[in-house]
Each structure stands twice: as structure tokens, then as C-alpha cells.
Amino acid sequence: MATSLRRVDDRADRLHIRLDRPEVRNAIDQTMVDELHEVCSELEARPRILILSGTERVFASGADIAQLRERGRDDALAGINSRLFLRIATLPMPVIAAVDGWALGGGAELAYAADFRLAGDNARFGNPEVGLGIIAAAGATWRLKELVGESLALEVLLAGRVLDAQEALAAGLVTEVHPPSALIAAADGLADRIAEQDPLAVRYTKRVFRAPREAHPDVDELAQSVLFESPAKRERMTDFLERKKR
């Protein structure tokens, strides 16, 4: 059975999924969308850190243009990619995108939906949709300005600017830049640091962080009220106090 994804690493605390359609530069087709929804279902039922990567020199080149050309109004309203990327963004545990090479169009929007973006020093981010007569409708029109600011986002979205790894780092789009050969190890290192924390506290922090401004401080207090009653809070604080005595 053909598949567009590969399980690179499957552990108790993380799942590493590689986009694997190198013959079409990891273009996001309906099969990949469906398979990523299956990954989301798995991680919603059993929350773990998700690492997303692509193949050598290509994270994802965007939506499959041959399929995109045939889509009509009803397909646009169905939000085929945008609903998937929203689901990925709202997974219970953090999502790490390890971007080696090109992340264009829908591929860039997939990376924008992650909580963390790490880049190879050959990474390139761009949204060329207006050149194809459409808009970047799977998150770039609102996520990108939140990530890099309005002026730079507009230059990417309207003027076809492509950001290289160092520009993305300076703009805050990525948090780390590594040689491509070290990129997955760096993503695992970040996952290791997250995995050392209390999983429930990580989940609530992600949810509260993404809550709208008007939801605060109520949402913070509700989350804290749950965590204050958790066994992990008492155990971790007791361990901290015991270590402090030594």
C-alpha cells in the first residue's frame, strides 16, 4: 500500500513522522492529508510530542499543483489543508518542524502550524500562491504575521520574498539553525528537554498559551486549579525541596 509518510521514530514520549514523496518534492496531496489526519487522531488519543521532517533538501514544496488546479469553490470551502494544519497546531503536546531545504506554499504553512521550527542552514521559506492566482489560505495570511510581523509577512505573501535560514532566525520564524546533518538530532534534543517536564503541565501550558487574550486570566487560573491537584505537582515539588536540602 502506497504511503506518503514514514515513521522514523516511535517512542513513549514522541513520534517522528517524515513527509516522504521525494519524487514530487513532498508535495502535499490528498493521500498525505488523509495520513496526517490519522497521525493527529493517534496523538489526540495518546498525546506525545510530534516531530515533522521532510526528505533531503525538501521539507515540503507545497500543495500538489495538479490536484490544486482541479479544485473548485466547494473544495476551498472545505478547507482541505487549513483544517488539517489547524488540527496539527492544536495537538495536545508540542509539534516540532525540522525544516531541511525548501518549505514553500502549503509546506511553509505546515511549518508555521508547528510550535517550534528548527532549520537546516539550507532552509528556505516562501509563499508563492499569488503568483498562481490564489491566496495562501492554509494559515499563512494570519499565522505568518503573528510569527514575523506584518511588514515582513506582507513581503513574503505579496512580493514573493523567500526567507533563508538566517533571515528566518533573525525574524523569529525559527529558533535554531543547524547543518542539515545535525537537524534531526537537534529536534530530538528539543524533544528531550520538553519530555523532562511534567506532560500534563506541558499540555495545559500549550493550551493556555494559545488561548485568546480575552480568555486570560480565567483560563490560567482554571488550568492551575487542575494542576494544583495533580500527583505530579506534589511529587516534583517534593523532589525539588529534597534536592535543595542536600
mmCIF file of N, CA, C and O in Angstrom, residues 104-179:
data_model
loop_
_atom_site.group_PDB
_atom_site.id
_atom_site.type_symbol
_atom_site.label_atom_id
_atom_site.label_comp_id
_atom_site.label_asym_id
_atom_site.label_seq_id
_atom_site.Cartn_x
_atom_site.Cartn_y
_atom_site.Cartn_z
ATOM 1 N N LEU A 104 7.716 25.567 0.968
ATOM 2 C CA LEU A 104 7.024 26.533 0.122
ATOM 3 C C LEU A 104 5.523 26.308 0.161
ATOM 4 O O LEU A 104 5.052 25.172 0.305
ATOM 5 N N GLY A 105 4.770 27.391 0.008
ATOM 6 C CA GLY A 105 3.318 27.286 -0.076
ATOM 7 C C GLY A 105 2.746 26.538 1.105
ATOM 8 O O GLY A 105 2.988 26.870 2.273
ATOM 9 N N GLY A 106 1.980 25.477 0.814
ATOM 10 C CA GLY A 106 1.401 24.677 1.884
ATOM 11 C C GLY A 106 2.437 24.027 2.767
ATOM 12 O O GLY A 106 2.182 23.766 3.943
ATOM 13 N N GLY A 107 3.639 23.769 2.219
ATOM 14 C CA GLY A 107 4.713 23.223 3.050
ATOM 15 C C GLY A 107 5.171 24.215 4.097
ATOM 16 O O GLY A 107 5.435 23.852 5.251
ATOM 17 N N ALA A 108 5.272 25.491 3.705
ATOM 18 C CA ALA A 108 5.599 26.540 4.676
ATOM 19 C C ALA A 108 4.485 26.673 5.702
ATOM 20 O O ALA A 108 4.739 26.812 6.907
ATOM 21 N N GLU A 109 3.239 26.605 5.241
ATOM 22 C CA GLU A 109 2.110 26.744 6.164
ATOM 23 C C GLU A 109 2.049 25.587 7.157
ATOM 24 O O GLU A 109 1.655 25.776 8.317
ATOM 25 N N LEU A 110 2.447 24.411 6.726
ATOM 26 C CA LEU A 110 2.552 23.289 7.659
ATOM 27 C C LEU A 110 3.595 23.590 8.724
ATOM 28 O O LEU A 110 3.369 23.346 9.920
ATOM 29 N N ALA A 111 4.735 24.136 8.317
ATOM 30 C CA ALA A 111 5.766 24.501 9.297
ATOM 31 C C ALA A 111 5.281 25.606 10.223
ATOM 32 O O ALA A 111 5.574 25.586 11.423
ATOM 33 N N TYR A 112 4.540 26.576 9.686
ATOM 34 C CA TYR A 112 4.024 27.662 10.533
ATOM 35 C C TYR A 112 3.081 27.133 11.607
ATOM 36 O O TYR A 112 2.934 27.748 12.673
ATOM 37 N N ALA A 113 2.408 26.007 11.330
ATOM 38 C CA ALA A 113 1.451 25.448 12.293
ATOM 39 C C ALA A 113 2.131 24.757 13.469
ATOM 40 O O ALA A 113 1.488 24.481 14.473
ATOM 41 N N ALA A 114 3.428 24.473 13.341
ATOM 42 C CA ALA A 114 4.157 23.828 14.429
ATOM 43 C C ALA A 114 4.405 24.817 15.564
ATOM 44 O O ALA A 114 4.389 26.036 15.376
ATOM 45 N N ASP A 115 4.666 24.277 16.747
ATOM 46 C CA ASP A 115 5.013 25.130 17.893
ATOM 47 C C ASP A 115 6.458 25.589 17.825
ATOM 48 O O ASP A 115 6.788 26.678 18.303
ATOM 49 N N PHE A 116 7.327 24.770 17.257
ATOM 50 C CA PHE A 116 8.742 25.083 17.094
ATOM 51 C C PHE A 116 9.154 24.774 15.663
ATOM 52 O O PHE A 116 8.731 23.757 15.099
ATOM 53 N N ARG A 117 9.998 25.640 15.115
ATOM 54 C CA ARG A 117 10.595 25.384 13.809
ATOM 55 C C ARG A 117 12.103 25.439 13.959
ATOM 56 O O ARG A 117 12.649 26.460 14.402
ATOM 57 N N LEU A 118 12.772 24.332 13.642
ATOM 58 C CA LEU A 118 14.226 24.279 13.579
ATOM 59 C C LEU A 118 14.597 24.163 12.113
ATOM 60 O O LEU A 118 13.901 23.474 11.347
ATOM 61 N N ALA A 119 15.669 24.824 11.706
ATOM 62 C CA ALA A 119 16.001 24.874 10.289
ATOM 63 C C ALA A 119 17.397 24.349 10.021
ATOM 64 O O ALA A 119 18.323 24.578 10.804
ATOM 65 N N GLY A 120 17.531 23.655 8.904
ATOM 66 C CA GLY A 120 18.852 23.408 8.366
ATOM 67 C C GLY A 120 19.376 24.707 7.773
ATOM 68 O O GLY A 120 18.593 25.599 7.423
ATOM 69 N N ASP A 121 20.694 24.834 7.649
ATOM 70 C CA ASP A 121 21.219 26.102 7.134
ATOM 71 C C ASP A 121 20.925 26.308 5.653
ATOM 72 O O ASP A 121 21.228 27.365 5.085
ATOM 73 N N ASN A 122 20.306 25.312 5.027
ATOM 74 C CA ASN A 122 19.872 25.433 3.637
ATOM 75 C C ASN A 122 18.372 25.677 3.514
ATOM 76 O O ASN A 122 17.817 25.626 2.410
ATOM 77 N N ALA A 123 17.683 25.944 4.630
ATOM 78 C CA ALA A 123 16.230 26.087 4.615
ATOM 79 C C ALA A 123 15.804 27.346 3.860
ATOM 80 O O ALA A 123 16.489 28.375 3.891
ATOM 81 N N ARG A 124 14.645 27.251 3.211
ATOM 82 C CA ARG A 124 14.041 28.379 2.509
ATOM 83 C C ARG A 124 12.539 28.339 2.754
ATOM 84 O O ARG A 124 11.902 27.300 2.581
ATOM 85 N N PHE A 125 11.974 29.480 3.163
ATOM 86 C CA PHE A 125 10.543 29.588 3.439
ATOM 87 C C PHE A 125 9.921 30.598 2.478
ATOM 88 O O PHE A 125 10.432 31.719 2.351
ATOM 89 N N GLY A 126 8.819 30.237 1.837
ATOM 90 C CA GLY A 126 8.167 31.167 0.935
ATOM 91 C C GLY A 126 6.729 30.790 0.671
ATOM 92 O O GLY A 126 6.318 29.632 0.858
ATOM 93 N N ASN A 127 5.941 31.773 0.237
ATOM 94 C CA ASN A 127 4.534 31.561 -0.103
ATOM 95 C C ASN A 127 4.246 32.191 -1.460
ATOM 96 O O ASN A 127 3.872 33.364 -1.546
ATOM 97 N N PRO A 128 4.418 31.404 -2.536
ATOM 98 C CA PRO A 128 4.259 31.935 -3.891
ATOM 99 C C PRO A 128 2.835 31.865 -4.436
ATOM 100 O O PRO A 128 2.623 31.982 -5.648
ATOM 101 N N GLU A 129 1.840 31.703 -3.561
ATOM 102 C CA GLU A 129 0.477 31.429 -4.022
ATOM 103 C C GLU A 129 -0.084 32.501 -4.956
ATOM 104 O O GLU A 129 -0.773 32.181 -5.926
ATOM 105 N N VAL A 130 0.159 33.796 -4.661
ATOM 106 C CA VAL A 130 -0.449 34.834 -5.505
ATOM 107 C C VAL A 130 0.051 34.740 -6.941
ATOM 108 O O VAL A 130 -0.659 35.138 -7.875
ATOM 109 N N GLY A 131 1.236 34.216 -7.135
ATOM 110 C CA GLY A 131 1.743 34.004 -8.488
ATOM 111 C C GLY A 131 0.993 32.925 -9.231
ATOM 112 O O GLY A 131 1.079 32.827 -10.463
ATOM 113 N N LEU A 132 0.245 32.088 -8.500
ATOM 114 C CA LEU A 132 -0.556 31.020 -9.103
ATOM 115 C C LEU A 132 -2.033 31.383 -9.140
ATOM 116 O O LEU A 132 -2.877 30.544 -9.467
ATOM 117 N N GLY A 133 -2.344 32.629 -8.777
ATOM 118 C CA GLY A 133 -3.723 33.087 -8.857
ATOM 119 C C GLY A 133 -4.589 32.734 -7.682
ATOM 120 O O GLY A 133 -5.827 32.778 -7.771
ATOM 121 N N ILE A 134 -3.982 32.390 -6.544
ATOM 122 C CA ILE A 134 -4.738 32.057 -5.333
ATOM 123 C C ILE A 134 -4.090 32.760 -4.144
ATOM 124 O O ILE A 134 -3.100 33.482 -4.302
ATOM 125 N N ILE A 135 -4.646 32.561 -2.957
ATOM 126 C CA ILE A 135 -4.025 33.095 -1.747
ATOM 127 C C ILE A 135 -3.467 31.949 -0.908
ATOM 128 O O ILE A 135 -3.803 30.776 -1.124
ATOM 129 N N ALA A 136 -2.620 32.295 0.031
ATOM 130 C CA ALA A 136 -2.097 31.305 0.987
ATOM 131 C C ALA A 136 -3.159 31.114 2.064
ATOM 132 O O ALA A 136 -3.130 31.766 3.106
ATOM 133 N N ALA A 137 -4.087 30.209 1.792
ATOM 134 C CA ALA A 137 -5.305 30.101 2.604
ATOM 135 C C ALA A 137 -5.242 29.031 3.679
ATOM 136 O O ALA A 137 -6.258 28.739 4.302
ATOM 137 N N ALA A 138 -4.059 28.459 3.903
ATOM 138 C CA ALA A 138 -3.952 27.406 4.916
ATOM 139 C C ALA A 138 -3.201 27.885 6.152
ATOM 140 O O ALA A 138 -2.549 27.096 6.837
ATOM 141 N N GLY A 139 -3.286 29.176 6.423
ATOM 142 C CA GLY A 139 -2.734 29.714 7.663
ATOM 143 C C GLY A 139 -1.736 30.836 7.515
ATOM 144 O O GLY A 139 -1.518 31.599 8.457
ATOM 145 N N ALA A 140 -1.092 30.977 6.355
ATOM 146 C CA ALA A 140 -0.026 31.974 6.230
ATOM 147 C C ALA A 140 -0.530 33.401 6.370
ATOM 148 O O ALA A 140 0.181 34.258 6.898
ATOM 149 N N THR A 141 -1.759 33.673 5.928
ATOM 150 C CA THR A 141 -2.245 35.053 5.970
ATOM 151 C C THR A 141 -2.454 35.560 7.390
ATOM 152 O O THR A 141 -2.544 36.767 7.597
ATOM 153 N N TRP A 142 -2.520 34.669 8.353
ATOM 154 C CA TRP A 142 -2.654 35.138 9.737
ATOM 155 C C TRP A 142 -1.552 34.611 10.642
ATOM 156 O O TRP A 142 -1.062 35.340 11.502
ATOM 157 N N ARG A 143 -1.082 33.376 10.434
ATOM 158 C CA ARG A 143 -0.017 32.871 11.297
ATOM 159 C C ARG A 143 1.306 33.596 11.037
ATOM 160 O O ARG A 143 2.056 33.881 11.969
ATOM 161 N N LEU A 144 1.609 33.868 9.770
ATOM 162 C CA LEU A 144 2.927 34.405 9.457
ATOM 163 C C LEU A 144 3.122 35.790 10.064
ATOM 164 O O LEU A 144 4.198 36.098 10.575
ATOM 165 N N LYS A 145 2.098 36.639 10.054
ATOM 166 C CA LYS A 145 2.272 37.968 10.652
ATOM 167 C C LYS A 145 2.411 37.878 12.170
ATOM 168 O O LYS A 145 3.091 38.708 12.786
ATOM 169 N N GLU A 146 1.798 36.853 12.775
ATOM 170 C CA GLU A 146 1.997 36.644 14.211
ATOM 171 C C GLU A 146 3.425 36.206 14.503
ATOM 172 O O GLU A 146 3.977 36.524 15.562
ATOM 173 N N LEU A 147 4.035 35.492 13.559
ATOM 174 C CA LEU A 147 5.373 34.955 13.766
ATOM 175 C C LEU A 147 6.472 35.949 13.451
ATOM 176 O O LEU A 147 7.481 36.023 14.162
ATOM 177 N N VAL A 148 6.321 36.716 12.371
ATOM 178 C CA VAL A 148 7.430 37.571 11.916
ATOM 179 C C VAL A 148 7.069 39.048 11.828
ATOM 180 O O VAL A 148 7.938 39.874 11.518
ATOM 181 N N GLY A 149 5.821 39.400 12.083
ATOM 182 C CA GLY A 149 5.415 40.793 11.966
ATOM 183 C C GLY A 149 4.762 41.077 10.622
ATOM 184 O O GLY A 149 4.994 40.387 9.628
ATOM 185 N N GLU A 150 3.969 42.128 10.609
ATOM 186 C CA GLU A 150 3.148 42.416 9.435
ATOM 187 C C GLU A 150 3.961 42.766 8.196
ATOM 188 O O GLU A 150 3.696 42.266 7.093
ATOM 189 N N SER A 151 4.961 43.618 8.336
ATOM 190 C CA SER A 151 5.693 44.099 7.161
ATOM 191 C C SER A 151 6.405 42.963 6.431
ATOM 192 O O SER A 151 6.312 42.841 5.202
ATOM 193 N N LEU A 152 7.121 42.135 7.169
ATOM 194 C CA LEU A 152 7.843 41.036 6.542
ATOM 195 C C LEU A 152 6.870 39.993 5.991
ATOM 196 O O LEU A 152 7.079 39.454 4.895
ATOM 197 N N ALA A 153 5.799 39.730 6.720
ATOM 198 C CA ALA A 153 4.807 38.765 6.241
ATOM 199 C C ALA A 153 4.216 39.218 4.911
ATOM 200 O O ALA A 153 4.048 38.410 3.994
ATOM 201 N N LEU A 154 3.908 40.498 4.790
ATOM 202 C CA LEU A 154 3.346 41.006 3.540
ATOM 203 C C LEU A 154 4.340 40.884 2.390
ATOM 204 O O LEU A 154 3.952 40.616 1.246
ATOM 205 N N GLU A 155 5.611 41.081 2.681
ATOM 206 C CA GLU A 155 6.611 40.950 1.622
ATOM 207 C C GLU A 155 6.686 39.502 1.131
ATOM 208 O O GLU A 155 6.836 39.249 -0.071
ATOM 209 N N VAL A 156 6.567 38.556 2.066
ATOM 210 C CA VAL A 156 6.562 37.144 1.675
ATOM 211 C C VAL A 156 5.292 36.809 0.892
ATOM 212 O O VAL A 156 5.339 36.162 -0.161
ATOM 213 N N LEU A 157 4.144 37.292 1.372
ATOM 214 C CA LEU A 157 2.858 36.910 0.798
ATOM 215 C C LEU A 157 2.531 37.635 -0.494
ATOM 216 O O LEU A 157 1.871 37.072 -1.381
ATOM 217 N N LEU A 158 2.962 38.888 -0.626
ATOM 218 C CA LEU A 158 2.565 39.695 -1.781
ATOM 219 C C LEU A 158 3.667 39.912 -2.803
ATOM 220 O O LEU A 158 3.378 40.164 -3.974
ATOM 221 N N ALA A 159 4.917 39.832 -2.374
ATOM 222 C CA ALA A 159 6.031 40.140 -3.279
ATOM 223 C C ALA A 159 6.924 38.939 -3.548
ATOM 224 O O ALA A 159 7.953 39.073 -4.208
ATOM 225 N N GLY A 160 6.549 37.789 -3.038
ATOM 226 C CA GLY A 160 7.290 36.577 -3.350
ATOM 227 C C GLY A 160 8.638 36.451 -2.674
ATOM 228 O O GLY A 160 9.481 35.672 -3.125
ATOM 229 N N ARG A 161 8.851 37.193 -1.571
ATOM 230 C CA ARG A 161 10.138 37.079 -0.892
ATOM 231 C C ARG A 161 10.283 35.687 -0.282
ATOM 232 O O ARG A 161 9.343 35.157 0.323
ATOM 233 N N VAL A 162 11.449 35.111 -0.429
ATOM 234 C CA VAL A 162 11.780 33.824 0.173
ATOM 235 C C VAL A 162 12.808 34.070 1.271
ATOM 236 O O VAL A 162 13.829 34.734 1.035
ATOM 237 N N LEU A 163 12.542 33.577 2.454
ATOM 238 C CA LEU A 163 13.435 33.770 3.593
ATOM 239 C C LEU A 163 14.400 32.598 3.692
ATOM 240 O O LEU A 163 13.980 31.439 3.707
ATOM 241 N N ASP A 164 15.697 32.897 3.764
ATOM 242 C CA ASP A 164 16.650 31.826 4.006
ATOM 243 C C ASP A 164 16.745 31.563 5.503
ATOM 244 O O ASP A 164 16.073 32.216 6.312
ATOM 245 N N ALA A 165 17.556 30.612 5.893
ATOM 246 C CA ALA A 165 17.590 30.167 7.284
ATOM 247 C C ALA A 165 17.984 31.288 8.234
ATOM 248 O O ALA A 165 17.373 31.462 9.300
ATOM 249 N N GLN A 166 18.996 32.069 7.872
ATOM 250 C CA GLN A 166 19.445 33.133 8.762
ATOM 251 C C GLN A 166 18.424 34.258 8.851
ATOM 252 O O GLN A 166 18.224 34.843 9.918
ATOM 253 N N GLU A 167 17.747 34.568 7.744
ATOM 254 C CA GLU A 167 16.687 35.572 7.786
ATOM 255 C C GLU A 167 15.528 35.085 8.644
ATOM 256 O O GLU A 167 14.944 35.862 9.420
ATOM 257 N N ALA A 168 15.204 33.803 8.522
ATOM 258 C CA ALA A 168 14.129 33.237 9.336
ATOM 259 C C ALA A 168 14.490 33.259 10.814
ATOM 260 O O ALA A 168 13.641 33.517 11.677
ATOM 261 N N LEU A 169 15.755 33.010 11.130
ATOM 262 C CA LEU A 169 16.216 33.057 12.518
ATOM 263 C C LEU A 169 16.129 34.478 13.058
ATOM 264 O O LEU A 169 15.632 34.708 14.169
ATOM 265 N N ALA A 170 16.596 35.442 12.281
ATOM 266 C CA ALA A 170 16.562 36.841 12.723
ATOM 267 C C ALA A 170 15.138 37.337 12.915
ATOM 268 O O ALA A 170 14.873 38.161 13.808
ATOM 269 N N ALA A 171 14.210 36.820 12.109
ATOM 270 C CA ALA A 171 12.818 37.253 12.196
ATOM 271 C C ALA A 171 12.040 36.509 13.281
ATOM 272 O O ALA A 171 10.901 36.868 13.569
ATOM 273 N N GLY A 172 12.637 35.484 13.881
ATOM 274 C CA GLY A 172 11.953 34.702 14.900
ATOM 275 C C GLY A 172 11.078 33.601 14.350
ATOM 276 O O GLY A 172 10.330 32.969 15.106
ATOM 277 N N LEU A 173 11.156 33.348 13.045
ATOM 278 C CA LEU A 173 10.362 32.276 12.458
ATOM 279 C C LEU A 173 10.900 30.913 12.879
ATOM 280 O O LEU A 173 10.130 29.968 13.055
ATOM 281 N N VAL A 174 12.216 30.804 13.013
ATOM 282 C CA VAL A 174 12.835 29.579 13.520
ATOM 283 C C VAL A 174 13.620 29.922 14.785
ATOM 284 O O VAL A 174 14.031 31.073 14.978
ATOM 285 N N THR A 175 13.817 28.924 15.629
ATOM 286 C CA THR A 175 14.534 29.161 16.886
ATOM 287 C C THR A 175 15.972 28.688 16.844
ATOM 288 O O THR A 175 16.784 29.117 17.654
ATOM 289 N N GLU A 176 16.286 27.787 15.905
ATOM 290 C CA GLU A 176 17.648 27.266 15.802
ATOM 291 C C GLU A 176 17.962 26.983 14.343
ATOM 292 O O GLU A 176 17.071 26.627 13.563
ATOM 293 N N VAL A 177 19.246 27.120 13.985
ATOM 294 C CA VAL A 177 19.731 26.758 12.657
ATOM 295 C C VAL A 177 20.903 25.801 12.839
ATOM 296 O O VAL A 177 21.799 26.054 13.649
ATOM 297 N N HIS A 178 20.887 24.706 12.077
ATOM 298 C CA HIS A 178 21.910 23.673 12.196
ATOM 299 C C HIS A 178 22.325 23.201 10.807
ATOM 300 O O HIS A 178 21.549 23.330 9.847
ATOM 301 N N PRO A 179 23.494 22.592 10.677
ATOM 302 C CA PRO A 179 23.792 21.881 9.437
ATOM 303 C C PRO A 179 22.738 20.802 9.230
ATOM 304 O O PRO A 179 22.249 20.203 10.207
#
